[in-house]
Coordinates of C-alpha atoms in Angstrom, one line a residue:
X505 CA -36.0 31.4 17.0
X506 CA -36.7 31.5 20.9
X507 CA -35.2 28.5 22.8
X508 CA -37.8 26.7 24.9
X509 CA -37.5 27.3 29.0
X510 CA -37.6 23.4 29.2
X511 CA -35.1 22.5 26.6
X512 CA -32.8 25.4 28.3
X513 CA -33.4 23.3 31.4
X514 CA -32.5 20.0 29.7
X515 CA -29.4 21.1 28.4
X516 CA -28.1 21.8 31.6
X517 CA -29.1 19.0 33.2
X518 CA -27.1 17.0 30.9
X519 CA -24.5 19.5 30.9
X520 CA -24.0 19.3 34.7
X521 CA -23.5 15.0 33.8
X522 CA -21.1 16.2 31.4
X523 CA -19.3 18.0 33.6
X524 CA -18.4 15.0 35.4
X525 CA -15.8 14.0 32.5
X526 CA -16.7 10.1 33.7
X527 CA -16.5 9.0 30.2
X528 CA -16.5 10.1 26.5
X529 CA -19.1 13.0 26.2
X530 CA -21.0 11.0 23.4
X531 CA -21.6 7.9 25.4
X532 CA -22.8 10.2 27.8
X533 CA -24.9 12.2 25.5
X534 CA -26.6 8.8 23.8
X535 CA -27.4 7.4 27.6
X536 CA -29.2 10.8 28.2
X537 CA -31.3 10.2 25.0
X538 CA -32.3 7.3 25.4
X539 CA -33.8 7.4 29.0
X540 CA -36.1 10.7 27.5
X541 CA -37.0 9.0 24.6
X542 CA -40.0 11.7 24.3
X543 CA -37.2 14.3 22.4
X544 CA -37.8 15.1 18.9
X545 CA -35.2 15.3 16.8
X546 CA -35.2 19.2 17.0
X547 CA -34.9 18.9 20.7
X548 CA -32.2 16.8 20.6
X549 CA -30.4 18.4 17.9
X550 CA -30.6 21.8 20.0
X551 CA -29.8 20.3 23.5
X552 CA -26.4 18.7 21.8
X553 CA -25.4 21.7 20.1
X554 CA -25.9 23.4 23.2
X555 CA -23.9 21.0 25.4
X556 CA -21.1 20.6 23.0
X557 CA -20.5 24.3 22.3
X558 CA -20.2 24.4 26.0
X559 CA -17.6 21.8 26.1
X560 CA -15.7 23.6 22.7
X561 CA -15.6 26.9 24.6
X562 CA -16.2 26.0 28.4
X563 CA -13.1 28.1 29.4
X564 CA -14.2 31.4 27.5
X565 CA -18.2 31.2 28.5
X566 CA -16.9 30.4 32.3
X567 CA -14.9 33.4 32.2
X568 CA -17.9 35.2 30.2
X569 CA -20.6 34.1 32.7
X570 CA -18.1 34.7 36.3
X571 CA -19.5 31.2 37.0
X572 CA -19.1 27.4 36.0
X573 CA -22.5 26.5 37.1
X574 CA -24.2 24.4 34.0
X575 CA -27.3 26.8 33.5
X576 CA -25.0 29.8 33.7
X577 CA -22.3 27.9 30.8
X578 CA -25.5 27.0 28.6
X579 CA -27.0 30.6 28.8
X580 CA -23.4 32.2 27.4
X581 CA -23.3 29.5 24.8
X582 CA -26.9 30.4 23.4
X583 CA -25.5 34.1 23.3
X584 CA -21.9 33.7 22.4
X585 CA -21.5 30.7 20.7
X586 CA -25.2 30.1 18.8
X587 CA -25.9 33.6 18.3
X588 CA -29.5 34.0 19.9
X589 CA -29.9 37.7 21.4
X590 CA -31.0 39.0 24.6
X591 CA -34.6 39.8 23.8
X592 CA -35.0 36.2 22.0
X593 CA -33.8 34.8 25.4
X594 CA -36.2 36.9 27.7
X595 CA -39.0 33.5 27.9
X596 CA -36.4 31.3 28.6
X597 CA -34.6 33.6 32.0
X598 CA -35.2 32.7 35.4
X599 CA -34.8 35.8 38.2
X600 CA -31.5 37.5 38.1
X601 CA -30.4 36.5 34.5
X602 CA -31.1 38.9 32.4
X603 CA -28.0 40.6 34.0
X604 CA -25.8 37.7 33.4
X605 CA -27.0 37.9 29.6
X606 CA -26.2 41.3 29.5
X607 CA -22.5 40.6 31.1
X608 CA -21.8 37.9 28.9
X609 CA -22.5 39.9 25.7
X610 CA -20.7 42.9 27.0
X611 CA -17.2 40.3 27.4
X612 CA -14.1 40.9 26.0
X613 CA -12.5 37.7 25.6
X614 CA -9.3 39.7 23.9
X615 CA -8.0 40.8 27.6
X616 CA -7.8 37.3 28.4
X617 CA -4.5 34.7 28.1
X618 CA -4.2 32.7 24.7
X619 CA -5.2 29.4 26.4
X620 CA -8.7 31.6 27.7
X621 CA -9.0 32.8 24.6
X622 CA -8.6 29.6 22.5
X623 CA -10.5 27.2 25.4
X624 CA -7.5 25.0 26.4
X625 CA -6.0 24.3 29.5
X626 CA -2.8 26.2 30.7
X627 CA -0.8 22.7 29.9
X628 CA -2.2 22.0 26.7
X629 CA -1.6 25.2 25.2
X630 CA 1.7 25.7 26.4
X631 CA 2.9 22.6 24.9
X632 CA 1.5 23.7 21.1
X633 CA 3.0 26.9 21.4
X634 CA 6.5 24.9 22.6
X635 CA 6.0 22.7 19.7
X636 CA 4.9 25.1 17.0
X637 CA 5.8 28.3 17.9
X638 CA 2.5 31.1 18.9
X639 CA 1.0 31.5 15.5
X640 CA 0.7 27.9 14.6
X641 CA -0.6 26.7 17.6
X642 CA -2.7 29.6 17.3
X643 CA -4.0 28.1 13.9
X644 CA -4.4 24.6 15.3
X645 CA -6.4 25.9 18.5
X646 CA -8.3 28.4 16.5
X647 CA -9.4 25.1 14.1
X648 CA -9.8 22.3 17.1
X649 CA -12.6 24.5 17.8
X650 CA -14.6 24.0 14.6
X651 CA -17.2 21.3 14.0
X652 CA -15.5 18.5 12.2
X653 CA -17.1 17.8 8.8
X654 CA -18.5 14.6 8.0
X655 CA -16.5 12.1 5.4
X656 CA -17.6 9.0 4.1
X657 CA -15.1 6.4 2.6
X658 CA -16.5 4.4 -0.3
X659 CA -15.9 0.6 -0.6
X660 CA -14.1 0.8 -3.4
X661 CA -14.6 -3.0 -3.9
X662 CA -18.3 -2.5 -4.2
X663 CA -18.1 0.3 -5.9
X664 CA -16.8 3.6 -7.7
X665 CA -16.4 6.8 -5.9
X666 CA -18.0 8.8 -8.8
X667 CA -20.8 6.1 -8.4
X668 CA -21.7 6.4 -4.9
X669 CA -21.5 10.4 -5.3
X670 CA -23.8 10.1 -7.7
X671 CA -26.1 7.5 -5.8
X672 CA -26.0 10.2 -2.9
X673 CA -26.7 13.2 -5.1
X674 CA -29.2 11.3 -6.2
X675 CA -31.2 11.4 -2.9
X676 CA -30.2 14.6 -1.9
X677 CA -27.2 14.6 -0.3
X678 CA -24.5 16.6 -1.7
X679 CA -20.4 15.6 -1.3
X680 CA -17.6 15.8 -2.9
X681 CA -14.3 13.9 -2.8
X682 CA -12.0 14.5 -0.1
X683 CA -8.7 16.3 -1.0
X684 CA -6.1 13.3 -0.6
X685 CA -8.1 9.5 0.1
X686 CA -9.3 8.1 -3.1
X687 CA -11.8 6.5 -1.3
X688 CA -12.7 9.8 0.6
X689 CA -16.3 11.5 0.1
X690 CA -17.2 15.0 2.1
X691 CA -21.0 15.8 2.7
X692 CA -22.6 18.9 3.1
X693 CA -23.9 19.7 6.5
X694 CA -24.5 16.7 9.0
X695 CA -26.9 14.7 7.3
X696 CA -28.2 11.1 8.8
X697 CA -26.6 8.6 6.6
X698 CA -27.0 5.4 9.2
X699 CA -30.7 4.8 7.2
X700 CA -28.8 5.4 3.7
X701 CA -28.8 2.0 0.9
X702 CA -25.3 2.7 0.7
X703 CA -24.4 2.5 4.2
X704 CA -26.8 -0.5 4.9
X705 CA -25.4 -2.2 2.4
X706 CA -21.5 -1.7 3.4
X707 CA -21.0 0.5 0.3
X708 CA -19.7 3.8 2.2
X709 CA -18.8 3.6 5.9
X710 CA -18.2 7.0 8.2
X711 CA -14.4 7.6 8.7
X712 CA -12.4 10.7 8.5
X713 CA -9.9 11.3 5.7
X714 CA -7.2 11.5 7.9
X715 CA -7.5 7.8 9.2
X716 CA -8.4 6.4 6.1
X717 CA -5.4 7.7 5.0
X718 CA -3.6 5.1 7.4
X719 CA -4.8 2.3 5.5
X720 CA -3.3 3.5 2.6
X721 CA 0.5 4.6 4.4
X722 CA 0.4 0.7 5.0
X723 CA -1.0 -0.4 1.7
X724 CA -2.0 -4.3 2.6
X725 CA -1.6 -6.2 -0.6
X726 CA -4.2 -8.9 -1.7
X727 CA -3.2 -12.3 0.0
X728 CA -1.2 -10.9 2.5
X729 CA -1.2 -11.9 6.2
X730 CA -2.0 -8.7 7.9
X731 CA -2.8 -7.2 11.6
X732 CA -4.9 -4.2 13.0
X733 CA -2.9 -4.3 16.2
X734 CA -5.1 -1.6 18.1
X735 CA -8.8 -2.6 15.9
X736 CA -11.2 -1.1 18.1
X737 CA -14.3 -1.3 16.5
X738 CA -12.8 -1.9 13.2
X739 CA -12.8 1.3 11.0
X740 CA -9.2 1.1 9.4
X741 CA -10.0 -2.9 9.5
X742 CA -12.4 -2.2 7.3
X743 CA -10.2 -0.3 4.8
X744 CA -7.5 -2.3 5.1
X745 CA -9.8 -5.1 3.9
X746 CA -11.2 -3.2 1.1
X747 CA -8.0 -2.8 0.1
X748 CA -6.6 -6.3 0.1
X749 CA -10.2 -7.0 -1.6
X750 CA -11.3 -9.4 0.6
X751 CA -8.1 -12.1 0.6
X752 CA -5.5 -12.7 2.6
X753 CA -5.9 -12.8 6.3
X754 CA -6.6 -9.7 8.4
X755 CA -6.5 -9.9 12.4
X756 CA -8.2 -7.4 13.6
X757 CA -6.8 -6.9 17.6
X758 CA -7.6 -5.3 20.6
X759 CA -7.7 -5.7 24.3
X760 CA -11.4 -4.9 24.3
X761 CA -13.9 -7.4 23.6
X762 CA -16.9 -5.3 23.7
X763 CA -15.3 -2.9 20.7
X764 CA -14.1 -6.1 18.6
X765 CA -17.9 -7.1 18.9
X766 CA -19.1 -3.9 16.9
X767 CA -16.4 -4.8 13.8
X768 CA -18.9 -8.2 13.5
X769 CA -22.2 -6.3 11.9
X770 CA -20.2 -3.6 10.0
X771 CA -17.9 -6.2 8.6
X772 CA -21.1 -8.5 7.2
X773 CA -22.3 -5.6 5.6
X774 CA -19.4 -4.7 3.8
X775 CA -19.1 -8.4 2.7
X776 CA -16.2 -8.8 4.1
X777 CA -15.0 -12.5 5.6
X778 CA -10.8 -12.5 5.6
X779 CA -11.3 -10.2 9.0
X780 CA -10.1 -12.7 12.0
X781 CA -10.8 -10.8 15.6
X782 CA -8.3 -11.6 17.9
X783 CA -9.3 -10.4 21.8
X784 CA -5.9 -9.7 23.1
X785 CA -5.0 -10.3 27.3
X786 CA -2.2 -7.6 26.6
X787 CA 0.6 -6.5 25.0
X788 CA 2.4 -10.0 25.4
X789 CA -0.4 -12.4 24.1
X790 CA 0.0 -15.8 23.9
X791 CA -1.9 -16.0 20.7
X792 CA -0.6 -12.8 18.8
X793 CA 3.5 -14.3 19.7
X794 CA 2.4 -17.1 18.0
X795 CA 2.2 -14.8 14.9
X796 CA 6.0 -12.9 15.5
X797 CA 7.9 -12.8 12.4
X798 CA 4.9 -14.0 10.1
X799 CA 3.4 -10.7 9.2
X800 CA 3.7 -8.8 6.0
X801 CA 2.2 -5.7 7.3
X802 CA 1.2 -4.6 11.0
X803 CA -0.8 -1.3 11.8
X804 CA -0.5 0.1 15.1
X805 CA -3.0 2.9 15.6
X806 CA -2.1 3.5 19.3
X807 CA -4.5 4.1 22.4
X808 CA -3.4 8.4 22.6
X809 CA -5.1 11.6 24.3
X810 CA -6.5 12.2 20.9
X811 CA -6.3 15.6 20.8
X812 CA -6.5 15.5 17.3
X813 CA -9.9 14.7 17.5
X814 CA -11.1 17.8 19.2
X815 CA -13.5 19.0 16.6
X816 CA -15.6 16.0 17.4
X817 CA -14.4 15.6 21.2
X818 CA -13.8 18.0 22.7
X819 CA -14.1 16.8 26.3
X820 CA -10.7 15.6 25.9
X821 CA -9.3 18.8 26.4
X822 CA -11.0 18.6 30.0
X823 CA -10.6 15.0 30.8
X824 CA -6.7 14.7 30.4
X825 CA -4.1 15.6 32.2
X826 CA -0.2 15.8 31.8
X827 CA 0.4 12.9 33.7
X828 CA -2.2 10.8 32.1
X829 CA -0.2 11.7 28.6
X830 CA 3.2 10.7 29.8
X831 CA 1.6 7.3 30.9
X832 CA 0.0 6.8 27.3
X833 CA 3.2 7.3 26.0
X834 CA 4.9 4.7 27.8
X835 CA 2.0 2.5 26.8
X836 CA 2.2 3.4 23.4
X837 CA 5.7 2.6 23.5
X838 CA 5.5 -0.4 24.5
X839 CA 2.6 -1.6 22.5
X840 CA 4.3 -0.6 18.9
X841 CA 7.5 -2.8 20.3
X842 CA 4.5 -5.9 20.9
X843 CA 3.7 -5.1 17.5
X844 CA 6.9 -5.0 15.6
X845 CA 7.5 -8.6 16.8
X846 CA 5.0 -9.9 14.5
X847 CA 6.3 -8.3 11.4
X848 CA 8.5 -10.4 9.3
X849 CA 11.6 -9.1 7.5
X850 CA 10.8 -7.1 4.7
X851 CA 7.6 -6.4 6.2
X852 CA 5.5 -3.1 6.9
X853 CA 5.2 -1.2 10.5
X854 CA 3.1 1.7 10.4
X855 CA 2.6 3.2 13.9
X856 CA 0.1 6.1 14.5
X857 CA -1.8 8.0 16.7
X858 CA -4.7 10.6 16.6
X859 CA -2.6 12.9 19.0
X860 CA -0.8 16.5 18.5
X861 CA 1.9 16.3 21.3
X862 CA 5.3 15.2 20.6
X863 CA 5.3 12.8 23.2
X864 CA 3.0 10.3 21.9
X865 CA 4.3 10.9 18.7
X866 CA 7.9 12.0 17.6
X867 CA 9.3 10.8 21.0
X868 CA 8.3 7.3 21.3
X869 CA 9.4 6.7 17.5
X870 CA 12.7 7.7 18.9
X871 CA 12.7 5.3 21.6
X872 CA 11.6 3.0 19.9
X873 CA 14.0 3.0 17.1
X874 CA 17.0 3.7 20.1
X875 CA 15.2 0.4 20.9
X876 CA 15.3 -1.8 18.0
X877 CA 18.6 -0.5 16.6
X878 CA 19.2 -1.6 13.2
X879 CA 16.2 -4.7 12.8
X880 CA 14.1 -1.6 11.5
X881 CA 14.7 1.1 8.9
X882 CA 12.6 4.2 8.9
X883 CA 10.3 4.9 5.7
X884 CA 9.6 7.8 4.0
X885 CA 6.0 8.5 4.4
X886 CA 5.2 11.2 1.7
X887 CA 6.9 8.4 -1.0
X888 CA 4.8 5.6 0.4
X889 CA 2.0 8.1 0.2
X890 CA 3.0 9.0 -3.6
X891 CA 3.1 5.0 -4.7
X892 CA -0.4 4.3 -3.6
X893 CA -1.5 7.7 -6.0
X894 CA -2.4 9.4 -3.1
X895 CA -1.4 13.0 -3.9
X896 CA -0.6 14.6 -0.2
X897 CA 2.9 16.7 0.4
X898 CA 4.3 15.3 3.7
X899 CA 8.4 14.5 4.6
X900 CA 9.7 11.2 6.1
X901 CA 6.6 11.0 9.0
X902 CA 3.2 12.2 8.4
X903 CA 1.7 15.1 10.0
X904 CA -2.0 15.9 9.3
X905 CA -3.6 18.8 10.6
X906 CA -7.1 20.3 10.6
X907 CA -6.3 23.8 9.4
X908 CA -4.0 22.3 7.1
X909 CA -5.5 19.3 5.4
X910 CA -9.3 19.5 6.6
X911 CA -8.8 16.2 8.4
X912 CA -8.6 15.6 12.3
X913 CA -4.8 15.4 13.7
X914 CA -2.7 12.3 13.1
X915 CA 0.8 11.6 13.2
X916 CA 2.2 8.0 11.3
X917 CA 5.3 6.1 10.9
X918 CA 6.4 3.7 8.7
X919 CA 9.0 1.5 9.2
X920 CA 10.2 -1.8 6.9
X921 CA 11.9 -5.2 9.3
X922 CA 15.3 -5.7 7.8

């Protein structure tokens, strides 16, 4: 395959937007879309995996290329990351490229630094190797580069698991369950399942095995009174609901409006109707304190740098900085002490991120429970894993790795109000 000169062009067009690190890359990416509407689906498939490998390896291709120029970081990515060779790039080379080609394929990336070689900044990778010692974190870098697969979880109040594989199977799309959810299903490939009967009709919904696992480390009960503390658009809601089948009360919360709004559709198609939004001013809402100490179970799935999530963002890496995690982990901190108010004794705390570091994680448990003293107990995650049959090895807090478990990167703790 020879990529088109004009699609070479397009993909660094958007690239060079990209760059910017304004926003999330896929906002960014569906904006560009659709104001060139004229894209077919190949040309939009090729101009993202172009821009994306980019953003995986943009360290490596920069040092590759000798330049950080978009056309120059789209070029090494066809060569380096998507394989094309030199003679099936001669259409698409403008004056003076053909030697860049040739010096990006002649690069030895081996003579470079770990963080080079693995595409992370200085900062990021120095903290894995603190945290994990140089072959772990060369594991977790090496996988944060992959493509994430794509998981499905299955309404299990609509339906079986088996039965939706075989619905899917049915049509030509091939899965099979995930490892540790038993409501997990993982697909072959990419394919489009937004058009799906099963989707449309709430049956299966797309969520990663690692967060679905969350809703089962809090394990709502049917009639229980229940909060989503950090909802966003309502993905562990959703579980959480199917797993209280559809009693109860569930308050899905969030300081964002416009995410809450997306919960709305999803949540009529999945026939759910115990899921209360709440639109919350802050971390010391009038409206949630009027729910402290009423709770059975509260899930705090923390704004984080979400560098667990790399596979499927991997602008992150670019867009924070050291001093924008140390502020998230203040924040985190004091939004799971918001959300333990509202737990009643004997009640459930689950705190989580998507985040590797230590410092969203680990360390603000410990301040928190330095905190709170004795009013909570800490919970064994691999046992409260074990009770809801979910067959996952894991000690007191639960770490969840892509190179380990296939998932993206979590971290959760449970803790019970005395």
């Amino acid at each position: 395959m020879t990529p088109r000169p004009a699609l070479v062009g397009q993909a660094a067009v958007l690239l060079g937007e990209l760059l910017r690190f304004s926003g999330p890359a896929d906002q960014a990416v569906s904006r560009y879309f659709r104001a060139h509407r004229y894209f077919g689906r190949e040309d939009r498939a090729f101009i993202a995996e172009t821009v994306y490998a980019v953003l995986r390896r943009k360290r490596s291709l920069a040092a590759a290329a000798g330049s950080q120029e978009p056309r120059a970081l789209v070029l090494a990515a066809l060569v380096r990351v998507l394989g094309f060779s030199g003679r099936s790039m001669e259409g698409s080379l403008q004056e003076g490229e053909a030697d860049l080609v040739a010096r990006v394929r002649a690069f030895d990336i081996r003579q470079r630094s770990p963080a080079e070689q693995f595409d992370l900044p200085d900062w990021l990778w120095q903290r894995l190797e603190a945290q994990n010692g140089a072959g772990e974190a060369q594991k977790i870098a090496q996988a944060l580069l992959n493509a994430a697969p794509l998981d499905l979880r299955v309404n299990l109040a609509k339906l079986a698991r088996d039965e939706a594989l075989q619905r899917l199977r049915q049509d030509g799309l091939e899965g099979q369950p995930t490892p540790h959810s038993p409501a997990g299903i993982r697909l072959k490939g990419k394919p489009s399942i937004n058009k799906h009967p099963l989707y449309l009709d709430g049956s299966v919904e797309v969520q990663d095995e690692g967060s679905q696992l969350l809703a089962y480390l809090l394990a709502p009960r049917r009639g229980e009174m229940v909060a989503d503390f950090c909802a966003g658009a309502g993905g562990k809601t959703l579980a959480l609901a199917m797993l209280m089948r559809n009693t109860g009360r569930l308050y899905a919360m969030d300081v964002s409006a416009k995410r809450l709004s997306q919960m709305g559709p999803r949540a009529a198609r999945a026939g759910i109707s115990n899921v209360h939004p709440v639109v919350l001013e802050g971390e010391n809402d009038l409206r949630a304190k009027r729910l402290a100490g009423k709770l059975d179970r509260v899930l705090v799935d923390a704004p984080c740098s979400g560098f667990g999530t790399l596979r499927r963002n991997p602008d992150l890496k670019w867009r924070h900085h050291p001093e924008a995690v140390a502020e998230l982990a203040q924040k985190q901190l004091r939004i799971l002490g918001a959300a333990a108010k509202l737990v009643k004794p004997g009640g459930r705390l689950v705190y989580a991120t998507c985040s590797l570091l230590a410092e969203e994680n680990e360390e603000v448990v410990a301040a928190f429970r330095q905190g709170v003293g004795e009013t909570f107990a800490e919970l064994h995650c691999g046992e409260l894993l074990a009770a809801q049959r979910v067959a996952l090895a894991s000690g007191p807090q639960l770490r969840l790795w892509p190179h380990v478990h296939g998932t993206d990167g979590f971290f959760a703790a449970a803790f019970e109000r005395r």
